[in-house]
CSV table of C-alpha atoms in Angstrom, one decimal:
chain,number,residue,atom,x,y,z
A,283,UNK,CA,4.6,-11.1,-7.4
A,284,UNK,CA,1.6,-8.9,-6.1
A,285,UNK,CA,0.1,-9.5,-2.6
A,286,UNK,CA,-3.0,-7.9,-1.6
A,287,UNK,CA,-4.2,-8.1,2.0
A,288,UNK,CA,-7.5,-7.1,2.8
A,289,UNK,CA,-8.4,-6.8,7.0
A,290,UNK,CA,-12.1,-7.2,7.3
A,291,UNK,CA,-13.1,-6.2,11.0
A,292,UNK,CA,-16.4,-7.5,10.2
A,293,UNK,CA,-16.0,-10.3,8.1
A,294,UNK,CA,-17.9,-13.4,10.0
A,295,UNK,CA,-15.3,-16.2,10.9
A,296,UNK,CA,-17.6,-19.4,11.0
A,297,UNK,CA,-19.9,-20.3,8.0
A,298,UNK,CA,-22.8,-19.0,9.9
A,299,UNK,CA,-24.3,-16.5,7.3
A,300,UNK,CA,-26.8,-16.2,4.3
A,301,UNK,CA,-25.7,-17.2,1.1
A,302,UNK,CA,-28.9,-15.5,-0.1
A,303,UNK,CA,-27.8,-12.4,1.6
A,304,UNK,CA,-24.5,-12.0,2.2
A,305,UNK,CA,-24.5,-8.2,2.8
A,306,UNK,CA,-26.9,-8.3,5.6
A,307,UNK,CA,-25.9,-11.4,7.0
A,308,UNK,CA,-21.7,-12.3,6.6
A,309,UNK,CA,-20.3,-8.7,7.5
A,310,UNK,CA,-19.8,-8.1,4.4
A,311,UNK,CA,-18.1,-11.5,2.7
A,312,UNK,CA,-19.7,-10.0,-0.7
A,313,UNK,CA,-17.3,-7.7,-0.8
A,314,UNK,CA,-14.2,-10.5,-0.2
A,315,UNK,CA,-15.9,-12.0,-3.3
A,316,UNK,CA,-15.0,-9.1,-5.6
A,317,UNK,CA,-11.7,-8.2,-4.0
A,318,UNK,CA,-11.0,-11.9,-5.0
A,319,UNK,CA,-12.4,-11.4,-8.3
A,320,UNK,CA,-10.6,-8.3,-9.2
A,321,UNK,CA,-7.2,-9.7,-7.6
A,322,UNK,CA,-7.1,-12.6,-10.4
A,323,UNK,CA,-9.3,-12.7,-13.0
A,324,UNK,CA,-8.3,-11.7,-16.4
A,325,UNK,CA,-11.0,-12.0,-19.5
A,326,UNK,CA,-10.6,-15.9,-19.5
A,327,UNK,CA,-7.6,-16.3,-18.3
A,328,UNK,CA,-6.3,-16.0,-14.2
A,329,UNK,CA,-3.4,-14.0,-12.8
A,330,UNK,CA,-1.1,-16.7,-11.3
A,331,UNK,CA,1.5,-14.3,-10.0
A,332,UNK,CA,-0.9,-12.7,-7.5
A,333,UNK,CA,-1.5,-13.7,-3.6
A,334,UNK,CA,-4.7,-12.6,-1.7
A,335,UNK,CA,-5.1,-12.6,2.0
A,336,UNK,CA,-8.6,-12.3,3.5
A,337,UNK,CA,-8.1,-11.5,7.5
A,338,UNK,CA,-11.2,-11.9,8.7
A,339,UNK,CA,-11.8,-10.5,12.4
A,340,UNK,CA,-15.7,-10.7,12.9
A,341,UNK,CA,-17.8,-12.7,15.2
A,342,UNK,CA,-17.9,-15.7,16.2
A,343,UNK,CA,-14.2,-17.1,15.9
A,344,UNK,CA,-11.3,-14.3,15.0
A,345,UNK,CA,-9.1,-14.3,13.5
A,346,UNK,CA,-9.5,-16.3,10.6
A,347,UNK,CA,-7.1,-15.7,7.7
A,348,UNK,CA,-7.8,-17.4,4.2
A,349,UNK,CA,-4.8,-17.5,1.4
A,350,UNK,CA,-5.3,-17.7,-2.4
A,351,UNK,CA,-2.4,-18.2,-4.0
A,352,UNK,CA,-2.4,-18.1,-7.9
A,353,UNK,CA,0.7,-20.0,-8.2
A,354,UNK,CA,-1.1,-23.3,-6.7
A,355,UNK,CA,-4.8,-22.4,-7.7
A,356,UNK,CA,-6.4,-24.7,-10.4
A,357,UNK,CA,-7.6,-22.1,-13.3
A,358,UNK,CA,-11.6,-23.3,-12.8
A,359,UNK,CA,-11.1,-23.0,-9.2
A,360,UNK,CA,-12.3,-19.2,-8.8
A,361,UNK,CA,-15.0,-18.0,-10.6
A,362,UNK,CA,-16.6,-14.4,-11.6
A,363,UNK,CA,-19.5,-15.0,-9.7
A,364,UNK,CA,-19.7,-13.8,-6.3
A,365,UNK,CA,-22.0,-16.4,-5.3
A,366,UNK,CA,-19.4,-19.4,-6.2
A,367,UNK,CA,-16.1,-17.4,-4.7
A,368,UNK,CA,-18.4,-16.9,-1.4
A,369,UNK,CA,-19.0,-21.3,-1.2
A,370,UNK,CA,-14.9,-21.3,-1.5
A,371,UNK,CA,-14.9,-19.1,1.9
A,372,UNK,CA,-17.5,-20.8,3.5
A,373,UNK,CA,-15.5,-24.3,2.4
A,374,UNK,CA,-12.7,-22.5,4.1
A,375,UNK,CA,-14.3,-21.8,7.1
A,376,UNK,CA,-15.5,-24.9,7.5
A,377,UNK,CA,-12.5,-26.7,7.3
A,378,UNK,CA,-10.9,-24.3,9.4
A,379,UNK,CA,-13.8,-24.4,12.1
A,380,UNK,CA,-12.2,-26.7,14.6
A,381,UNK,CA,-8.4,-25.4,14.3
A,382,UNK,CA,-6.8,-24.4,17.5
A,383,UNK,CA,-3.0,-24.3,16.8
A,384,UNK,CA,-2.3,-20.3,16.5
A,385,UNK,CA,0.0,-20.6,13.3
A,386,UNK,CA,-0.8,-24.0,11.2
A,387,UNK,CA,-2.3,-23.5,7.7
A,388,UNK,CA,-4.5,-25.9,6.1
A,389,UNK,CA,-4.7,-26.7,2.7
A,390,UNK,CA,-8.4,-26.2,1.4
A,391,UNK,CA,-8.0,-26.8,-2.2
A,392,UNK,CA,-5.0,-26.7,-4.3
A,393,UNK,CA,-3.7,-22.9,-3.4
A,394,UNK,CA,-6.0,-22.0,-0.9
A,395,UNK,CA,-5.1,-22.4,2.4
A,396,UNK,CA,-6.9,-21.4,5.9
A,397,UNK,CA,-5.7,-20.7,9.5
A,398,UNK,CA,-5.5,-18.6,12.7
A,399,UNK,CA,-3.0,-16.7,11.8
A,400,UNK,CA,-3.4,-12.7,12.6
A,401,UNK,CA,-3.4,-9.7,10.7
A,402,UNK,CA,-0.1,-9.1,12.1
A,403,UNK,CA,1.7,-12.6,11.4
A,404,UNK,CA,0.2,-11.8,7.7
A,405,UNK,CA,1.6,-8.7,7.5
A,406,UNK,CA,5.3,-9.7,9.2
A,407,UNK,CA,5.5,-12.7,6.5
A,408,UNK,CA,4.8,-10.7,4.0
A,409,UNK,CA,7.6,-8.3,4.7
A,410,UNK,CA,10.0,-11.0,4.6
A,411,UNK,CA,9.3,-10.7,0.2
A,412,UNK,CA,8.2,-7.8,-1.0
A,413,UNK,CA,7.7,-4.2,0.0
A,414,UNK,CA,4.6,-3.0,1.9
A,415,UNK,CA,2.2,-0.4,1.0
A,416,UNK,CA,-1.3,0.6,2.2
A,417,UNK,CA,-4.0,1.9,0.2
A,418,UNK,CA,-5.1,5.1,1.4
A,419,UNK,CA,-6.6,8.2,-0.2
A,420,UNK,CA,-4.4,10.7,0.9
A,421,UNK,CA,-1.3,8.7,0.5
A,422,UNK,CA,1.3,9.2,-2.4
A,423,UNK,CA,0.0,9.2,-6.1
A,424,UNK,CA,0.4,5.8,-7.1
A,425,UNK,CA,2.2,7.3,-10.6
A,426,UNK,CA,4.8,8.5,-8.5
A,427,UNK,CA,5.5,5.1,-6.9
A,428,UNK,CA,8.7,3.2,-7.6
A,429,UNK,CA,7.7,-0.3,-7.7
A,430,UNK,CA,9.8,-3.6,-7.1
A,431,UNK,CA,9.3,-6.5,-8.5
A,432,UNK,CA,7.5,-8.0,-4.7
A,433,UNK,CA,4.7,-6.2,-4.1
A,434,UNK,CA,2.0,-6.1,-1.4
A,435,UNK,CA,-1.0,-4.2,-0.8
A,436,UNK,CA,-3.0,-3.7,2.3
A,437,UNK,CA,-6.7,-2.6,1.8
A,438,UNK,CA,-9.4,-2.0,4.1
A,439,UNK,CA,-13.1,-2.8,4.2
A,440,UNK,CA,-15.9,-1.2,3.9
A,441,UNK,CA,-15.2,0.3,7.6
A,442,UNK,CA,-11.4,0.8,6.3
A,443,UNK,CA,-8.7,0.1,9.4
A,444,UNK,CA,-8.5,0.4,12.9
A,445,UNK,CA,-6.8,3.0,14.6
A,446,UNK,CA,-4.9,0.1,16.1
A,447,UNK,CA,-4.4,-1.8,12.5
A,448,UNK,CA,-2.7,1.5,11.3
A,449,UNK,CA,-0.8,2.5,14.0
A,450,UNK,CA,0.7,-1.0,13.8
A,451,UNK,CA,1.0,-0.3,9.8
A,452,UNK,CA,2.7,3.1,10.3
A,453,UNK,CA,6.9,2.8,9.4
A,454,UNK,CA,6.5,-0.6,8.3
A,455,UNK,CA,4.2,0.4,5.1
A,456,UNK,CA,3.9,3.8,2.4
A,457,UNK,CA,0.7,5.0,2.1
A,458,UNK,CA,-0.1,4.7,-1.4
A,459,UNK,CA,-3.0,6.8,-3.1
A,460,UNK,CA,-5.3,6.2,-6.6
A,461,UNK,CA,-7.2,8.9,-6.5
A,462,UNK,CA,-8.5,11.7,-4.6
A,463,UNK,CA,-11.7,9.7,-4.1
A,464,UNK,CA,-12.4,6.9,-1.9
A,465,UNK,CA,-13.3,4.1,-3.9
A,466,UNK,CA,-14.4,0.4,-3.0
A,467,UNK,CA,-12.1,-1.9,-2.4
A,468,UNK,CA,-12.8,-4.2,-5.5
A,469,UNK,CA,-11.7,-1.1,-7.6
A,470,UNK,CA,-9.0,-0.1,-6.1
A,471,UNK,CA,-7.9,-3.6,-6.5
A,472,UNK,CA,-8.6,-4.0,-10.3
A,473,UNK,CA,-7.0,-0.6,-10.9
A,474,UNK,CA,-3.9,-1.4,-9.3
A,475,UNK,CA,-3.9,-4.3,-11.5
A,476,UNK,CA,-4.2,-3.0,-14.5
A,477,UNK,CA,-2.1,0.4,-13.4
A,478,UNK,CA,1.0,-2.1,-12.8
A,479,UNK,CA,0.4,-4.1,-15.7
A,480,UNK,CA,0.9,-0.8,-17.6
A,481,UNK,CA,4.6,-0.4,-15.7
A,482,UNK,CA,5.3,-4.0,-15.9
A,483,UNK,CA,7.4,-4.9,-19.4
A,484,UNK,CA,6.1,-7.5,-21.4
A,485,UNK,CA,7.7,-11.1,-20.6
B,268,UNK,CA,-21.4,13.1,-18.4
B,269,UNK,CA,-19.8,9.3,-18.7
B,270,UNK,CA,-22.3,6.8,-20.2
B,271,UNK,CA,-21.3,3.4,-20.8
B,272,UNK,CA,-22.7,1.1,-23.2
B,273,UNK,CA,-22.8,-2.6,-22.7
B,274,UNK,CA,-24.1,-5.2,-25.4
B,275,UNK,CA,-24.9,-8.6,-24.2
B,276,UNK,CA,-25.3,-10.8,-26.7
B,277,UNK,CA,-26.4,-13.9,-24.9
B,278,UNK,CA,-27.8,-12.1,-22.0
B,279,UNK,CA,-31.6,-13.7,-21.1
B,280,UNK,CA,-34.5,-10.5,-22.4
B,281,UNK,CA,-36.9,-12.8,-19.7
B,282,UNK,CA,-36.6,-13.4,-16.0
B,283,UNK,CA,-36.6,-16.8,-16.9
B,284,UNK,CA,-33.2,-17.3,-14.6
B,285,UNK,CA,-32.3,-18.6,-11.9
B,286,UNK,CA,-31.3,-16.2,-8.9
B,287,UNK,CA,-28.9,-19.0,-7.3
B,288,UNK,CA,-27.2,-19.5,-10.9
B,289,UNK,CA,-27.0,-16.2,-12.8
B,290,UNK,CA,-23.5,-17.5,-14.8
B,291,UNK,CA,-25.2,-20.9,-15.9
B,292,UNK,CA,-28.5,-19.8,-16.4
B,293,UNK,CA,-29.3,-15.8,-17.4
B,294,UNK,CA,-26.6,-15.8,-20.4
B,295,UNK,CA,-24.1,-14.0,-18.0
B,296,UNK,CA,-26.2,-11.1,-16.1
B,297,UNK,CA,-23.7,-11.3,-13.4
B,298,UNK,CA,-21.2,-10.2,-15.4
B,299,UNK,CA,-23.9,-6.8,-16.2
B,300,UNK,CA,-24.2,-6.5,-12.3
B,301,UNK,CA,-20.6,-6.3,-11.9
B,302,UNK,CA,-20.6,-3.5,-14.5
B,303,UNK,CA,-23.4,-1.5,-12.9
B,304,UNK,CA,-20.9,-1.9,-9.4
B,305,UNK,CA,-18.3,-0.6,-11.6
B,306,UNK,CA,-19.9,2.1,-13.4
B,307,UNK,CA,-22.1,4.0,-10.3
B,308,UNK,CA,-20.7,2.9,-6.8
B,309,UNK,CA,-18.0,4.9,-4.9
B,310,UNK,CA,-17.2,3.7,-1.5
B,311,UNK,CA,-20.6,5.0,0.7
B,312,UNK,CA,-21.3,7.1,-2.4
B,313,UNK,CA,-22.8,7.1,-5.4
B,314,UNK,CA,-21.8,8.4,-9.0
B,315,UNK,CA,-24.7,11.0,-10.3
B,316,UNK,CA,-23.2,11.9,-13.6
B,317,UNK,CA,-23.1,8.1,-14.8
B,318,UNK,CA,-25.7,6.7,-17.4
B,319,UNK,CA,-25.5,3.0,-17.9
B,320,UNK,CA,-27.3,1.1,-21.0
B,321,UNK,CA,-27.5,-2.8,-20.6
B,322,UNK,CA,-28.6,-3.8,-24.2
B,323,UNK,CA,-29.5,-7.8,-24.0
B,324,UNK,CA,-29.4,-9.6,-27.0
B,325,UNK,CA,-30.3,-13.3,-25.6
B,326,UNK,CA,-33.7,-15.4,-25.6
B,327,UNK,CA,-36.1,-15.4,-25.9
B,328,UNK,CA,-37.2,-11.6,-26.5
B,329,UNK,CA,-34.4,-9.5,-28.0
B,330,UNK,CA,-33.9,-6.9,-27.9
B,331,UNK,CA,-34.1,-5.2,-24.4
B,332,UNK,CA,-32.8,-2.1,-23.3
B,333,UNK,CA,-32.4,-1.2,-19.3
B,334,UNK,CA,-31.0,2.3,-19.1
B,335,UNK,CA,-29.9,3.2,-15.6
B,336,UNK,CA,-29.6,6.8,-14.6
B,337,UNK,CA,-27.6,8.3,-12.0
B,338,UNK,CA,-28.7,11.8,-12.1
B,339,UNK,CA,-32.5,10.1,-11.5
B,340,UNK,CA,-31.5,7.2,-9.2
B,341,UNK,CA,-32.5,7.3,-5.4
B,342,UNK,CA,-29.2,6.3,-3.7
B,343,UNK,CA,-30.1,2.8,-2.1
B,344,UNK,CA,-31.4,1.1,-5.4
B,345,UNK,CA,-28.1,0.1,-6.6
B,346,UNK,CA,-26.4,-2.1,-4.0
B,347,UNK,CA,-22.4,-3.2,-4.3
B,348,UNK,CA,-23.7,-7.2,-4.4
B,349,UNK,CA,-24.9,-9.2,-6.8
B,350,UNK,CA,-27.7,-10.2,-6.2
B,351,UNK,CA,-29.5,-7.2,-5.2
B,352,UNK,CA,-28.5,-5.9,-8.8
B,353,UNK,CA,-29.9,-8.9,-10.1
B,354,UNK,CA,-33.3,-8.0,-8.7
B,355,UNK,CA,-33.5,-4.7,-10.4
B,356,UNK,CA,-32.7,-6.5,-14.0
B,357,UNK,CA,-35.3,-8.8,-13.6
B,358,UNK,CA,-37.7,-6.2,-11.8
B,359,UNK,CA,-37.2,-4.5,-15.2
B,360,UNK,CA,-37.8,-7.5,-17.6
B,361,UNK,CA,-40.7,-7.9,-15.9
B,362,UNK,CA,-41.8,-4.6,-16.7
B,363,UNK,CA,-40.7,-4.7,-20.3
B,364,UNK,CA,-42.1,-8.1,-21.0
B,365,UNK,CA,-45.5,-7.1,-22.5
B,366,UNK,CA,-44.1,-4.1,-24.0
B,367,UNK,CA,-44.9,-4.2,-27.8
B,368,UNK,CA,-43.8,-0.4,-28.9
B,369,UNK,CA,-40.3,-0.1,-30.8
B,370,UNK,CA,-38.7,3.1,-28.5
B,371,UNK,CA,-41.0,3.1,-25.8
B,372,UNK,CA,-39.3,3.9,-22.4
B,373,UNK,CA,-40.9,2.4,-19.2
B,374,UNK,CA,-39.9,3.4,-15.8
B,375,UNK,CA,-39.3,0.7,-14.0
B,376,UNK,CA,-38.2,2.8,-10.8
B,377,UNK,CA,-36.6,6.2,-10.5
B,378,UNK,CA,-33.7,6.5,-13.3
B,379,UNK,CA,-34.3,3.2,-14.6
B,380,UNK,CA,-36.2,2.6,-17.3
B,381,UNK,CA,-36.8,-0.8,-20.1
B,382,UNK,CA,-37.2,-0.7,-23.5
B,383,UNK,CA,-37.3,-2.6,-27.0
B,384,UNK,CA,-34.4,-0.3,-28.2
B,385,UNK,CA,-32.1,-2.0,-30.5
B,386,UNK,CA,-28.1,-1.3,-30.0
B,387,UNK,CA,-28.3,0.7,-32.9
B,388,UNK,CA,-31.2,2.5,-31.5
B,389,UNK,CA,-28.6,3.2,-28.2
B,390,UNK,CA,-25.5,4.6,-30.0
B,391,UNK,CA,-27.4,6.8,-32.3
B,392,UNK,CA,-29.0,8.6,-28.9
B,393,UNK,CA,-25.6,8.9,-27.4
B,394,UNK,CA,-23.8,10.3,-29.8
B,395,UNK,CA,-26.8,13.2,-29.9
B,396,UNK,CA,-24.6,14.7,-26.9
B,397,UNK,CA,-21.4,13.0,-26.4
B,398,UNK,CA,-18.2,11.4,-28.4
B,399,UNK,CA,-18.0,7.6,-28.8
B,400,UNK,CA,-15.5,5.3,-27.8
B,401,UNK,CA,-15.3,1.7,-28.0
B,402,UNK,CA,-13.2,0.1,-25.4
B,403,UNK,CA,-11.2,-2.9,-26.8
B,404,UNK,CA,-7.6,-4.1,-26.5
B,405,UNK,CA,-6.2,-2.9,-29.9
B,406,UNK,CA,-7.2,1.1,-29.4
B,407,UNK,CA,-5.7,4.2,-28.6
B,408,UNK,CA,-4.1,4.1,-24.9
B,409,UNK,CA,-6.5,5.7,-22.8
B,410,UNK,CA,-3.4,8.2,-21.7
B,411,UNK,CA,-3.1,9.8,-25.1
B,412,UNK,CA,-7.1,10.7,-25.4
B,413,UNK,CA,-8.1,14.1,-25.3
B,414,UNK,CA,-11.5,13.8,-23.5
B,415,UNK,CA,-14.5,15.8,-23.8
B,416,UNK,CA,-16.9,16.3,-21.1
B,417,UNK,CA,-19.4,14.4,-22.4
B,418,UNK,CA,-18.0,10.9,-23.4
B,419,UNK,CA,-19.4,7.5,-23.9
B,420,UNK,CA,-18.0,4.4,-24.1
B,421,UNK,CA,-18.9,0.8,-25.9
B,422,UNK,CA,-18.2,-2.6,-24.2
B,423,UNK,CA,-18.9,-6.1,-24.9
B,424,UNK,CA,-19.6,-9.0,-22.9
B,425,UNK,CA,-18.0,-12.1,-21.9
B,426,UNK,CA,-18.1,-12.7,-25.8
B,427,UNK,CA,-17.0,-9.1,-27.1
B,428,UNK,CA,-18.9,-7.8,-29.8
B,429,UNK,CA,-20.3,-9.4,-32.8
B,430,UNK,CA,-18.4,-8.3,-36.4
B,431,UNK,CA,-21.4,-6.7,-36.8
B,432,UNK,CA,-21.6,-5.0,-34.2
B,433,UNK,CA,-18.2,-3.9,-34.8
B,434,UNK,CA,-18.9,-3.0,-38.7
B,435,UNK,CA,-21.7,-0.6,-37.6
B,436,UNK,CA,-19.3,0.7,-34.9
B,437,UNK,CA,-16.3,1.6,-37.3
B,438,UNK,CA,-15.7,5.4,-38.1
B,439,UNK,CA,-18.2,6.7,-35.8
B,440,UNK,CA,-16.8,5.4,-32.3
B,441,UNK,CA,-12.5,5.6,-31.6
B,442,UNK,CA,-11.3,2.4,-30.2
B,443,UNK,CA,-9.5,3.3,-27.4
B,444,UNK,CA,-7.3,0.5,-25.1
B,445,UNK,CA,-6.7,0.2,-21.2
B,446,UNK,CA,-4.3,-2.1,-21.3
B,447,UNK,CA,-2.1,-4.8,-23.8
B,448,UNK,CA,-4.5,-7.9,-21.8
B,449,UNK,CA,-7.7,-8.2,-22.4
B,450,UNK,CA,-9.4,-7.5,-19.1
B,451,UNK,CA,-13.1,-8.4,-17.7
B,452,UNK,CA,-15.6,-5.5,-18.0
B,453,UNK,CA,-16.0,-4.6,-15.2
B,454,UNK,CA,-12.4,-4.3,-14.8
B,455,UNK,CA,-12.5,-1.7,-17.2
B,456,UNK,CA,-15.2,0.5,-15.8
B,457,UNK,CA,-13.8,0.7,-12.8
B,458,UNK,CA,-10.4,1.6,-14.2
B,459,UNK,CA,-12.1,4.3,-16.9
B,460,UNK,CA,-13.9,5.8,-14.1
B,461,UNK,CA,-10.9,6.3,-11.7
B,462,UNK,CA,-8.8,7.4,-14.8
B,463,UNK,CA,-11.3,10.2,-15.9
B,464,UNK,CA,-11.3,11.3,-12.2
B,465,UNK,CA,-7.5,11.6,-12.1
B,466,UNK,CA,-7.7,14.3,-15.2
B,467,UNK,CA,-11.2,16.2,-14.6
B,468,UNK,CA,-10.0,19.1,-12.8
B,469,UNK,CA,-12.4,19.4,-9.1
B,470,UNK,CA,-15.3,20.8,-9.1
């Protein structure tokens, strides 16, 4: 199993933005998009063994966490496109608009699910399955990474992490490197991917 | 130097499309903005030692040839979203559309230029000044290629290449392989790129 997380600070938590122009309008939802797309698709096929959590902290409503889980996900669900993965936030969102309980998740289609939950309640629940690691360019060489089976990967934004997100990271996750430079997040995703597929023996 | 090739066979060689519905309506240019994400964007920088051809095969003009280069490229034309990369593909159809002459390079805006260039016309250019590869599943592994510093590399679409396509390839471009899965192509740029900076010593 592979989890990524991916904290965007800016990411707008209320369907309030462009679809037209999600860079200038969504705090950067585009980028969700890709991080999606890289995360499960396959040349037409779809990774079910991977989990994606968006935790979205922007204005007007934070947080806002969203939860695609390839297990439960229908194989047309998610789509190349950013344009169609951005409508599945945005469905999200809207279904998640009038939430108040801090911890309930809601189902928005089969696999995805949306709630209040924090950064830190996404992280804590992670670490109750696999082992925790945060992309970072000066972390350890991925190469020289034992991995587990249970796998989960925290990424930042555009902006990267808080001092605070970090701090709270620090002893609870390895900093994990794929390169000396710092590369979107949609890349670092899809090479991860492909990096562990490499390690990974065939079924 | 890294140039990567990518053949479109059903992409549109008009801006007849439809902005809101690239996958259903432009024979799969999103998939060619991904790639152009992939091959030139590092996270607030910008990759000047990348060339990108887009070779467009689909109605109702083919062919087309938009060359993108990143030595020549003013760093805010190529944006990380979709859409915004859209707009320069069509800007360039639009510029190439009454363009009659064979080889014939127009600028369409600094480093990117249209033509009629056939894929043929393409590979026999590149491999003027750099060694061939074509990425598909069944080549080399990507670990065990000793790389020049001039390289270029071959991908397909959605649709891969045509057997003819392939037949004009054979002997004078090494298949090399990623990965046992077949991956999406802009998967693969990304991962080529990251790879070829993990063994090209620093400047």
């Amino acid at each position: 199993m592979r989890t990524f997380i991916i904290k965007a600070n800016k990411a707008h938590t209320k369907a309030d933005f462009k679809l037209k122009d999600l860079p200038g309008t969504s705090g950067r939802i585009d980028l969700l998009c890709r991080v999606l797309n890289s995360a499960f698709l396959l040349s037409h096929s779809f990774r079910k063994n991977v989990r994606v959590w968006l935790s979205l902290y922007g204005p007007p409503n934070p947080p806002k966490a969203i939860r695609f889980e390839g297990q439960g996900m229908k194989p047309k669900t998610l789509n190349p496109d950013e344009l169609s993965t951005a409508k599945l936030i945005i469905k999200a969102l809207k279904v998640g608009e009038n939430l108040r309980e801090p911890s309930k998740e809601i189902q928005v289609l089969p696999g995805i699910y949306v709630s209040n939950l924090t950064f830190e309640d996404i992280i804590r629940r992670t670490l109750k399955g696999a082992t925790l690691y945060y992309l970072h360019e000066e972390g350890r060489p991925i190469e020289r990474v034992n991995f587990s089976q249970n796998v989960a990967f925290v990424l930042g934004d555009h902006e990267g992490l808080t001092p605070e997100d970090e701090a709270f990271l620090s002893g609870i996750a390895e900093k994990v490197s794929i390169g000396r430079k710092s590369y979107l997040a949609s890349h670092v995703v899809a090479y991860v991917n492909i990096f562990l597929d490499s390690i990974t023996p065939p079924p």
